[in-house]
mmCIF file of C-alpha atoms and ligand atoms in Angstrom:
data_model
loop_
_atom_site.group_PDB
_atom_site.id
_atom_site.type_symbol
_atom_site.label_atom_id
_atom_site.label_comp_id
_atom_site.label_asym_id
_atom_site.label_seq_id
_atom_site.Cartn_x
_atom_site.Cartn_y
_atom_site.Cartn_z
ATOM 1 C CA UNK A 53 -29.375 -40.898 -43.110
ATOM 2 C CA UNK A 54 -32.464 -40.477 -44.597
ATOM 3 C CA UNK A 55 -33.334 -38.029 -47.434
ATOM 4 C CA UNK A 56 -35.566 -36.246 -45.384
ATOM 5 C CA UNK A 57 -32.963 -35.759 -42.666
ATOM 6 C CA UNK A 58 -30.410 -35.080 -45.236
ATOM 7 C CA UNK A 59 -32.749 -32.243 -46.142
ATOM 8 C CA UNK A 60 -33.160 -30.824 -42.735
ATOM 9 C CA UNK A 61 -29.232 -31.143 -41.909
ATOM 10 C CA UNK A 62 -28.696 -29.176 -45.422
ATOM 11 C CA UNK A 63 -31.098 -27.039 -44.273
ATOM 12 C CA UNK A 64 -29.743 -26.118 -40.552
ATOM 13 C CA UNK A 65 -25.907 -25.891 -42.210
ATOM 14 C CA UNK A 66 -27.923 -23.060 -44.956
ATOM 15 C CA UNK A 67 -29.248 -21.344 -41.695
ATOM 16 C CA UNK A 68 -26.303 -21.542 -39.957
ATOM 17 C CA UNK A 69 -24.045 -19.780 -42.642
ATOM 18 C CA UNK A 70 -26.640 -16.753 -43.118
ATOM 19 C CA UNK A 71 -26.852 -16.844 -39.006
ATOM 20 C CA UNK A 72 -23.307 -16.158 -38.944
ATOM 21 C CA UNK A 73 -21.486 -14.143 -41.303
ATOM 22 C CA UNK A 74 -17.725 -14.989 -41.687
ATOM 23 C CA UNK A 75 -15.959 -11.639 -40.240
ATOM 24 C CA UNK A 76 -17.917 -12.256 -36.871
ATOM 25 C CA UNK A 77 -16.597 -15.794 -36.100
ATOM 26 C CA UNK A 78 -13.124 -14.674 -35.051
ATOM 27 C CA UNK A 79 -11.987 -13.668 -32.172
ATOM 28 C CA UNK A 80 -9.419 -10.742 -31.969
ATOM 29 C CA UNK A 81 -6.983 -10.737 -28.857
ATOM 30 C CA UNK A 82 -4.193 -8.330 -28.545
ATOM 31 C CA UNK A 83 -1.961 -7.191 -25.597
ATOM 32 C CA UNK A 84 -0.618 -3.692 -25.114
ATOM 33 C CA UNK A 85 2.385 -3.315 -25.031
ATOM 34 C CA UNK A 86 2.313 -5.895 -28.006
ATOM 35 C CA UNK A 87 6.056 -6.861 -26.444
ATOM 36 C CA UNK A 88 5.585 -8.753 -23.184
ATOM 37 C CA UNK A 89 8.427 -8.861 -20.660
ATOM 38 C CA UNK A 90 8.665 -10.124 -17.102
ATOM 39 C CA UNK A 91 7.931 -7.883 -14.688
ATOM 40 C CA UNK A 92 5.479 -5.519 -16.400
ATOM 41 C CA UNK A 93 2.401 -5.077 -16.379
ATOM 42 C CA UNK A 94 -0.261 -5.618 -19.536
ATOM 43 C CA UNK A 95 -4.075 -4.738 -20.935
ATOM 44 C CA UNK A 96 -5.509 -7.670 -22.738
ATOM 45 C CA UNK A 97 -8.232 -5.844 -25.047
ATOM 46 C CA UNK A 98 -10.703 -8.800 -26.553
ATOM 47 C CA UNK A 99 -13.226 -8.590 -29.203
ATOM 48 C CA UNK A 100 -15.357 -11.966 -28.793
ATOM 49 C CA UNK A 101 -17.450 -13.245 -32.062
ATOM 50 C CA UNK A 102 -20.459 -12.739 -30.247
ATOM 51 C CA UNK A 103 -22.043 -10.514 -27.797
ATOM 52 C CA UNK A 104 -21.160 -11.594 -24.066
ATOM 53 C CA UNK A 105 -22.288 -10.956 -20.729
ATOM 54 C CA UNK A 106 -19.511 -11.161 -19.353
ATOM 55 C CA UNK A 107 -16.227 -12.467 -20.129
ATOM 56 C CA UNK A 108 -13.381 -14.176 -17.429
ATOM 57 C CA UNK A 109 -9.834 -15.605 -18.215
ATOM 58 C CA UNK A 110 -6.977 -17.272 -16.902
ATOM 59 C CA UNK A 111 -2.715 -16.066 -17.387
ATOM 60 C CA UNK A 112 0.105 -17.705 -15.643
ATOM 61 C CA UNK A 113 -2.492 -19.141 -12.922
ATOM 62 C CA UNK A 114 -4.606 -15.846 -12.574
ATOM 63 C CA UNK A 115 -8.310 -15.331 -12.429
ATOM 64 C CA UNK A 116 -8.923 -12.536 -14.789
ATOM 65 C CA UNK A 117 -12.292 -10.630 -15.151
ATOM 66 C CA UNK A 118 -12.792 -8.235 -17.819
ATOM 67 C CA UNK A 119 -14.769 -5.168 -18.311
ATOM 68 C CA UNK A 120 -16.860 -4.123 -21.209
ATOM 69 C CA UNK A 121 -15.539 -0.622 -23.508
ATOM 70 C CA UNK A 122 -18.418 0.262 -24.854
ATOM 71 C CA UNK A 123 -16.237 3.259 -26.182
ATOM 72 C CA UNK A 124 -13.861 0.418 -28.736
ATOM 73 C CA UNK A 125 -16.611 -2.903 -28.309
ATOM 74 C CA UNK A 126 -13.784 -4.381 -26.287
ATOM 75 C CA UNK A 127 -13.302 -6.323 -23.346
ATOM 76 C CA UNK A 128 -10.323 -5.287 -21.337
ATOM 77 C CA UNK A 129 -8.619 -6.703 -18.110
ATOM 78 C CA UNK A 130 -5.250 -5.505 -16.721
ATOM 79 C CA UNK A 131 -2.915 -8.060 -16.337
ATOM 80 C CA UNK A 132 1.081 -8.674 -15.606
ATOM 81 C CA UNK A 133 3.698 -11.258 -16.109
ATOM 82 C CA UNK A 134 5.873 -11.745 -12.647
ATOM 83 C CA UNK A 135 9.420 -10.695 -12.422
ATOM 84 C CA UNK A 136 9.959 -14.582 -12.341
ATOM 85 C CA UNK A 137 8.109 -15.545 -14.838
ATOM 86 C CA UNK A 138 11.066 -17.076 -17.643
ATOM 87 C CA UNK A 139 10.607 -16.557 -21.186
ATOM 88 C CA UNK A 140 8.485 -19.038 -23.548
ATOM 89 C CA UNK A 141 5.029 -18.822 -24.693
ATOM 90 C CA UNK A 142 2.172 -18.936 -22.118
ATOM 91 C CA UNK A 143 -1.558 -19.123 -22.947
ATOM 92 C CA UNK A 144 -4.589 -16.832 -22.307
ATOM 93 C CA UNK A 145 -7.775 -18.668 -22.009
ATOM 94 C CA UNK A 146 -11.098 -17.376 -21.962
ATOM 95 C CA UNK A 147 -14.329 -18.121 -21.175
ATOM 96 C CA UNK A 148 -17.363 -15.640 -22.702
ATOM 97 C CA UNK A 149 -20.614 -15.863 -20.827
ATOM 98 C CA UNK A 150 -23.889 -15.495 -23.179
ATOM 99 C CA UNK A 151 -27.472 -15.212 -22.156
ATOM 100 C CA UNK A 152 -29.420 -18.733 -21.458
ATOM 101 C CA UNK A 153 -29.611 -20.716 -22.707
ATOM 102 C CA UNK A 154 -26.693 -20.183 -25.329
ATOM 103 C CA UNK A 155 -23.607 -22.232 -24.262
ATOM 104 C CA UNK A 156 -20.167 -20.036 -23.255
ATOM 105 C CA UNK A 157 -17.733 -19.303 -25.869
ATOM 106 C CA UNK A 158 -14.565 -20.786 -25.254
ATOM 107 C CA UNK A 159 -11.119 -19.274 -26.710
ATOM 108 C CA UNK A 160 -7.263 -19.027 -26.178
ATOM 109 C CA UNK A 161 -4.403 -17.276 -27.163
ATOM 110 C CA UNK A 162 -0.680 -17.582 -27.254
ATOM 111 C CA UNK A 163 1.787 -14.887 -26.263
ATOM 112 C CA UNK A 164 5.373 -14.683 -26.242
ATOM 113 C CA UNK A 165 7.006 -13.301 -22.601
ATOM 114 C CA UNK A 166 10.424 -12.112 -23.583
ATOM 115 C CA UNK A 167 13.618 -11.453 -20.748
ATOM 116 C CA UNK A 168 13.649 -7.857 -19.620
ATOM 117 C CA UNK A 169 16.507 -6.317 -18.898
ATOM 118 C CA UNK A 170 17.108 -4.898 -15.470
ATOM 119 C CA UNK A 171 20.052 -2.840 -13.988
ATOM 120 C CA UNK A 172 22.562 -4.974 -12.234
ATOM 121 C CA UNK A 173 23.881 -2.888 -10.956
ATOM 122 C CA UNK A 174 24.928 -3.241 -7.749
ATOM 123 C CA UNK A 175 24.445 -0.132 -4.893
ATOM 124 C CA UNK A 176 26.134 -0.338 -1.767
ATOM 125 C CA UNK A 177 24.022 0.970 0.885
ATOM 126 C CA UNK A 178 24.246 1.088 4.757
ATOM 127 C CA UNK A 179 21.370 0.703 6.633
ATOM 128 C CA UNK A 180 20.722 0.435 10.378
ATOM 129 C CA UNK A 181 21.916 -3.268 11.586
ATOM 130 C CA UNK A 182 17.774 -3.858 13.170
ATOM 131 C CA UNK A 183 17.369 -4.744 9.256
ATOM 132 C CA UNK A 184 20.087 -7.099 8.433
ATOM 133 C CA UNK A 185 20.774 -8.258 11.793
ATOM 134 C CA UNK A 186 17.025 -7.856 13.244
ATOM 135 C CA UNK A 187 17.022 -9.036 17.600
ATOM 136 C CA UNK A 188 14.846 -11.616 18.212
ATOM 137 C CA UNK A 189 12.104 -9.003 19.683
ATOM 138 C CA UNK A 190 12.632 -7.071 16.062
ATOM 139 C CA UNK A 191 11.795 -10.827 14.833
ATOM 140 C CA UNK A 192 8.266 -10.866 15.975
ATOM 141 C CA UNK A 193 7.773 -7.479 14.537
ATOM 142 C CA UNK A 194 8.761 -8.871 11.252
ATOM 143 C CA UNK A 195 6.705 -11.501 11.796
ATOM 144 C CA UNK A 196 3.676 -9.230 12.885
ATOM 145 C CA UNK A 197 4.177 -7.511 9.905
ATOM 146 C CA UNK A 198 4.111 -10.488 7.440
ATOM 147 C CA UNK A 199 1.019 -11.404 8.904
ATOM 148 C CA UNK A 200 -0.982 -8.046 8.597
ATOM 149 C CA UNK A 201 0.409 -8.270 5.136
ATOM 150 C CA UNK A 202 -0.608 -11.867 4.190
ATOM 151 C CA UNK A 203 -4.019 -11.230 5.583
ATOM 152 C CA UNK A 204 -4.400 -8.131 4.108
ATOM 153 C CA UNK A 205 -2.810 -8.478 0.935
ATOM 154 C CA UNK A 206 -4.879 -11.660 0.192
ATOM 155 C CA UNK A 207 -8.227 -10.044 0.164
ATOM 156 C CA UNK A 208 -9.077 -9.485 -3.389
ATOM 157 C CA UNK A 209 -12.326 -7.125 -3.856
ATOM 158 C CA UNK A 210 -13.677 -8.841 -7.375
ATOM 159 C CA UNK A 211 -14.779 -4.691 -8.329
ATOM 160 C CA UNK A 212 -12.634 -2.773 -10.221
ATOM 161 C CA UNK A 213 -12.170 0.732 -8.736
ATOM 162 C CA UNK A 214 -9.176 2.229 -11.059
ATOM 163 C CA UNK A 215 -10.355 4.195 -14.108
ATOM 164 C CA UNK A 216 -7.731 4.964 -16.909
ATOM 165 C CA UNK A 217 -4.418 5.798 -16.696
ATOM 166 C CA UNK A 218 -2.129 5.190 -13.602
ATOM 167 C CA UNK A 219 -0.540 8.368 -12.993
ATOM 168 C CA UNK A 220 2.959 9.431 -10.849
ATOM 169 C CA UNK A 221 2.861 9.545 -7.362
ATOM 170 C CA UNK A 222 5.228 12.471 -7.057
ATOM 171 C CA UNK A 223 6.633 14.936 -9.704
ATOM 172 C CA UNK A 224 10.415 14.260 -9.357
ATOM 173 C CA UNK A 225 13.016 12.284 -10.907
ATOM 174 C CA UNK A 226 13.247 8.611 -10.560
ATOM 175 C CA UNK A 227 16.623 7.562 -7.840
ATOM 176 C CA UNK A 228 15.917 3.716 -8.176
ATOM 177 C CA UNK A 229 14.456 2.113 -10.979
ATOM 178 C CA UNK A 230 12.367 -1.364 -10.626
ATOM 179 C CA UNK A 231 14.086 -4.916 -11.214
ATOM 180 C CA UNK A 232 17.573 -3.560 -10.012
ATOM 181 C CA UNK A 233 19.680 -5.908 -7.744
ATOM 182 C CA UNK A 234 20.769 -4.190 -4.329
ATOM 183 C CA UNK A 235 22.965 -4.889 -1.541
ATOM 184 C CA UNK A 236 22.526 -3.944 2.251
ATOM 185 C CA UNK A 237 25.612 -4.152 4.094
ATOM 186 C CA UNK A 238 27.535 -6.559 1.717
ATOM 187 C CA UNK A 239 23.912 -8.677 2.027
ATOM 188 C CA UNK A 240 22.392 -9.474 -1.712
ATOM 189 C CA UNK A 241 18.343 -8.658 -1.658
ATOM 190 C CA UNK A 242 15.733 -9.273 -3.875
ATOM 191 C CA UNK A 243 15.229 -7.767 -6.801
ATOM 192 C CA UNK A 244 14.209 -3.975 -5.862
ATOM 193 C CA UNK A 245 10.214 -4.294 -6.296
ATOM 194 C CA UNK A 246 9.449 -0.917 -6.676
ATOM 195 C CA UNK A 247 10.021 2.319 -7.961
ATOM 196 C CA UNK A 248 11.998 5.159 -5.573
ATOM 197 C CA UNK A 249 11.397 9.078 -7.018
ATOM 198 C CA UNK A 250 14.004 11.662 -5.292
ATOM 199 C CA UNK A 251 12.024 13.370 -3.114
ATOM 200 C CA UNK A 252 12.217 15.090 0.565
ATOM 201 C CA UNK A 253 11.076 14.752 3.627
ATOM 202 C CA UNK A 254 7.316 16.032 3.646
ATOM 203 C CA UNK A 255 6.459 16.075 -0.225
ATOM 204 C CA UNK A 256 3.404 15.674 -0.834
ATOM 205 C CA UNK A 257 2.505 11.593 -1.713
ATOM 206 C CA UNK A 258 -0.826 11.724 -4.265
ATOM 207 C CA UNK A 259 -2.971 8.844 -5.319
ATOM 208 C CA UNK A 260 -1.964 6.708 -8.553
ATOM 209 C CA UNK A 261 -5.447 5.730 -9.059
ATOM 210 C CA UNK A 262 -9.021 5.631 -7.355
ATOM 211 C CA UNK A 263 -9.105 3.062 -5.004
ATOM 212 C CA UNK A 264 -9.907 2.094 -1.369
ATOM 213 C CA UNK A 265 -7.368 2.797 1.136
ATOM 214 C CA UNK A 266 -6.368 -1.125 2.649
ATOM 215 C CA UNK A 267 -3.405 -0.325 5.216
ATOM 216 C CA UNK A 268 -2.337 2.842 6.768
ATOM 217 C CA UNK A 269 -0.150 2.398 9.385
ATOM 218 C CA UNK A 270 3.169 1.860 10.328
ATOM 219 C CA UNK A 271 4.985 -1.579 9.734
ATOM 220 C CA UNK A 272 8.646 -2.572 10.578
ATOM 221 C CA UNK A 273 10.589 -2.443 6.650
ATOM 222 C CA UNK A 274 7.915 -0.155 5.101
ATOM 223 C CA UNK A 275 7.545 2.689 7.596
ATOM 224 C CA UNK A 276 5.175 4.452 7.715
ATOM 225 C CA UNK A 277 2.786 2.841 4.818
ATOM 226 C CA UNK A 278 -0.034 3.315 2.268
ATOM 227 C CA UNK A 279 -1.791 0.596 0.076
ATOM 228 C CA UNK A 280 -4.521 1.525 -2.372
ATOM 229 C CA UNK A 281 -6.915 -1.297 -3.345
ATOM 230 C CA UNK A 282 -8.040 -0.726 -7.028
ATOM 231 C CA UNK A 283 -9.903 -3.818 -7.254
ATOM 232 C CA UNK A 284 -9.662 -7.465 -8.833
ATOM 233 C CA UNK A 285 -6.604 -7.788 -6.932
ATOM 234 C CA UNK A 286 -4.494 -5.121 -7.637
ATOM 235 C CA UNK A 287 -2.664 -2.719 -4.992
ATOM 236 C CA UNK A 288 -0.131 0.413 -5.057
ATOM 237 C CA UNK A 289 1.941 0.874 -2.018
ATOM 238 C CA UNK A 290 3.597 3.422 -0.616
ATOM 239 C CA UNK A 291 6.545 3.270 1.352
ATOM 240 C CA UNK A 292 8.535 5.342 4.100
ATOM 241 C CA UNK A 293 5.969 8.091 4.834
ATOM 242 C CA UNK A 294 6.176 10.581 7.145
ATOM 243 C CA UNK A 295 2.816 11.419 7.737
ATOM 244 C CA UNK A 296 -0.622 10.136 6.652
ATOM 245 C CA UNK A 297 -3.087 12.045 4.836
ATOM 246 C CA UNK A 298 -6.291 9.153 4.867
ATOM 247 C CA UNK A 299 -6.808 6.295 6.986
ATOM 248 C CA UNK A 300 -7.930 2.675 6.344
ATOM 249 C CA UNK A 301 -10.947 2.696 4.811
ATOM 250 C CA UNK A 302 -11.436 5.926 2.729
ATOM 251 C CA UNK A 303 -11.939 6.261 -0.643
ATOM 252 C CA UNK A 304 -9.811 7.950 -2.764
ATOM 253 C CA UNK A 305 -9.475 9.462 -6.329
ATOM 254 C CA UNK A 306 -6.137 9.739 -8.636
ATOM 255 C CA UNK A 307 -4.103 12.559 -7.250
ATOM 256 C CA UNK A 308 -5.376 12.643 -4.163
ATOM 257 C CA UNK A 309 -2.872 13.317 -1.627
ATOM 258 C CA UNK A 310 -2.707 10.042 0.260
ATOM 259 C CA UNK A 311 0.307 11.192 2.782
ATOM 260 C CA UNK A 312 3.442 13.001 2.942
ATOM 261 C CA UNK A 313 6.777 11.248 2.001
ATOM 262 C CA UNK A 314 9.769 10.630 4.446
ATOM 263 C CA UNK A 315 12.485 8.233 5.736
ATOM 264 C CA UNK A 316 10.647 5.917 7.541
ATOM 265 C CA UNK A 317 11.849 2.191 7.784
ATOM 266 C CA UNK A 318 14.234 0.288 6.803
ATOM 267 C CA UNK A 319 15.772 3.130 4.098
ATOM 268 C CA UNK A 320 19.015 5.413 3.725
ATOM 269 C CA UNK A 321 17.357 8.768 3.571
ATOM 270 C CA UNK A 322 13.976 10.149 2.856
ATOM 271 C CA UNK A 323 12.483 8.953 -0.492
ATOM 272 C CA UNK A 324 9.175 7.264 -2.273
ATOM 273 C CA UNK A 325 9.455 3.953 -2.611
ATOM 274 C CA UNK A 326 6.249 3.361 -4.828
ATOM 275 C CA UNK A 327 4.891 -0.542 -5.946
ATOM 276 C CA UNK A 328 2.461 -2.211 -7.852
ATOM 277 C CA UNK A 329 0.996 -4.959 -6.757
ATOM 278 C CA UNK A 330 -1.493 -7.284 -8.281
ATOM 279 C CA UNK A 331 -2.439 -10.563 -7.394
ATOM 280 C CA UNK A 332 0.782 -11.823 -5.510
ATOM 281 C CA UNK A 333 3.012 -10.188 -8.042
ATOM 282 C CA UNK A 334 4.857 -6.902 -8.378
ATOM 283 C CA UNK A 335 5.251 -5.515 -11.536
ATOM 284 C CA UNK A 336 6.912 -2.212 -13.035
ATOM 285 C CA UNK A 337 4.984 1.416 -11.777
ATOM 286 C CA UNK A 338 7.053 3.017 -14.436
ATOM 287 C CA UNK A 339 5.306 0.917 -16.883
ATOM 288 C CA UNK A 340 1.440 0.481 -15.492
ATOM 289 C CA UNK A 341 2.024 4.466 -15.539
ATOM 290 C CA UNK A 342 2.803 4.212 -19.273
ATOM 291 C CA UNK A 343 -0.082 1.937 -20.752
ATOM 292 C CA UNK A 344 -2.896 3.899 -21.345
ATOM 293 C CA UNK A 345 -5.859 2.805 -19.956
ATOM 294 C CA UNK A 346 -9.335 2.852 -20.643
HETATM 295 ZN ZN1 ZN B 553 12.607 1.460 -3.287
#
């Protein structure tokens, strides 16, 4: 190197220092809750060294896009670790987008998913034999239904529609809570993968957030059912209705009232069987309903 170039490289490092002033070359990522479990859901709130247009990520093989709080300076996105999903660390990364022709800002984070602890246990519940011991005609209406549901499901609008906090469905008390194990007529099921409030026949069902209304109509399990698209992926769904209050398409604001509840489907009795949804995952409505939400 030359002394000349020495010069200019002392020079540009000089520059470079007053250009950016320590504190701003972090980044700060946090999750709330700081705790992360499988099965709930999470906010990732990132402040990025420098100003972004926009900012993307990817958990446990998700696309993630975040918004800008202009409220905190904060990126947010809501996220969720699957009910699957063992303990260990997994990794955040993110890619910031910055005005031409400035290069993105790459960055990634660590966090620690921890075992949740759901009830086990075990209900014994009787429930028409067309759901444990479906005919082959009730087969193709399964079938039908896992379709509509695969197809519909799948389509994630990249717009976020919800707007702060998640809120209950129905004001009653809780008769099933998410992540418990149950058995149908001595048959083991999945983990329940939703939340069931005490309710009867005819209550009125409201809105958890704004949203789009994907499917409303009646399908073979689910009864008569709701599911609210909230954007970037992520759906409520409501289960065993009695009557519906909007139809595919319509837009619809938190506390709406969506439909009424009932017994509907493959169920015991009349009840709300409420879910969360988001990206191919369902994760805990009692706790989506608890983060608070920008
Ligand atoms: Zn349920």
């Amino acid at each position: 190197m030359t002394l000349q170039n020495l010069r200019i490289a002392a020079g540009a490092i000089v520059l470079f220092c007053v250009l950016l002033p320590a504190h701003a070359v972090t980044w700060t990522v946090r999750s709330e809750p700081a705790r992360l479990v499988n099965g709930a859901p999470l906010l990732f709130r990132v402040k990025p060294p420098a100003k972004l247009d926009s900012l993307s990520g990817t958990w446990l093989g998700h696309q993630l896009t975040f918004s800008y709080d202009a409220a905190t300076r904060t990126w947010f996105a809501l996220a969720g670790v699957g009910i699957e999903t063992a303990p260990g660390k997994y990794t955040l990364e993110l890619t910031g987008a910055r005005p031409s022709p400035k290069p993105p800002l790459n960055f990634s984070r660590s966090f620690t998913v921890a075992r949740a602890t759901y009830p086990k246990i075990k209900v014994e519940l009787t429930v028409e034999k067309k759901f444990t011991e479906p005919t082959p005609e009730q087969l193709q209406q399964i079938e039908e239904g896992k379709k509509v549901k695969q197809d519909y499901f799948n389509r994630v609008t990249p717009d976020r529609e919800w707007s702060g906090a998640f809120t209950t469905p129905a004001e009653a008390s809780i008769s099933d809570v998410f992540g418990s194990q149950r058995i149908f007529n001595g048959v083991a099921q999945s983990p329940h993968q939703g939340l069931d409030f005490r309710v009867p026949a005819g209550t009125p069902v409201a809105a958890m957030n704004n949203g789009t209304v994907l499917l409303a109509r009646p399908m073979y399990f689910e009864g008569n059912f709701v599911v609210l698209d909230h954007g970037q992926g992520l759906l409520t769904l409501y289960l065993h209705l009695s009557e519906f209050k909007v139809k595919e398409g319509d837009v619809v604001k938190r506390g709406d009232v969506i439909a009424l509840s009932g017994g509907t489907g493959r169920t015991t009795g009349p009840h709300l069987h409420v879910a969360v949804r988001w990206q191919g995952t369902y994760l805990d409505p009692a706790r989506l309903m608890q983060l608070s939400l920008p």
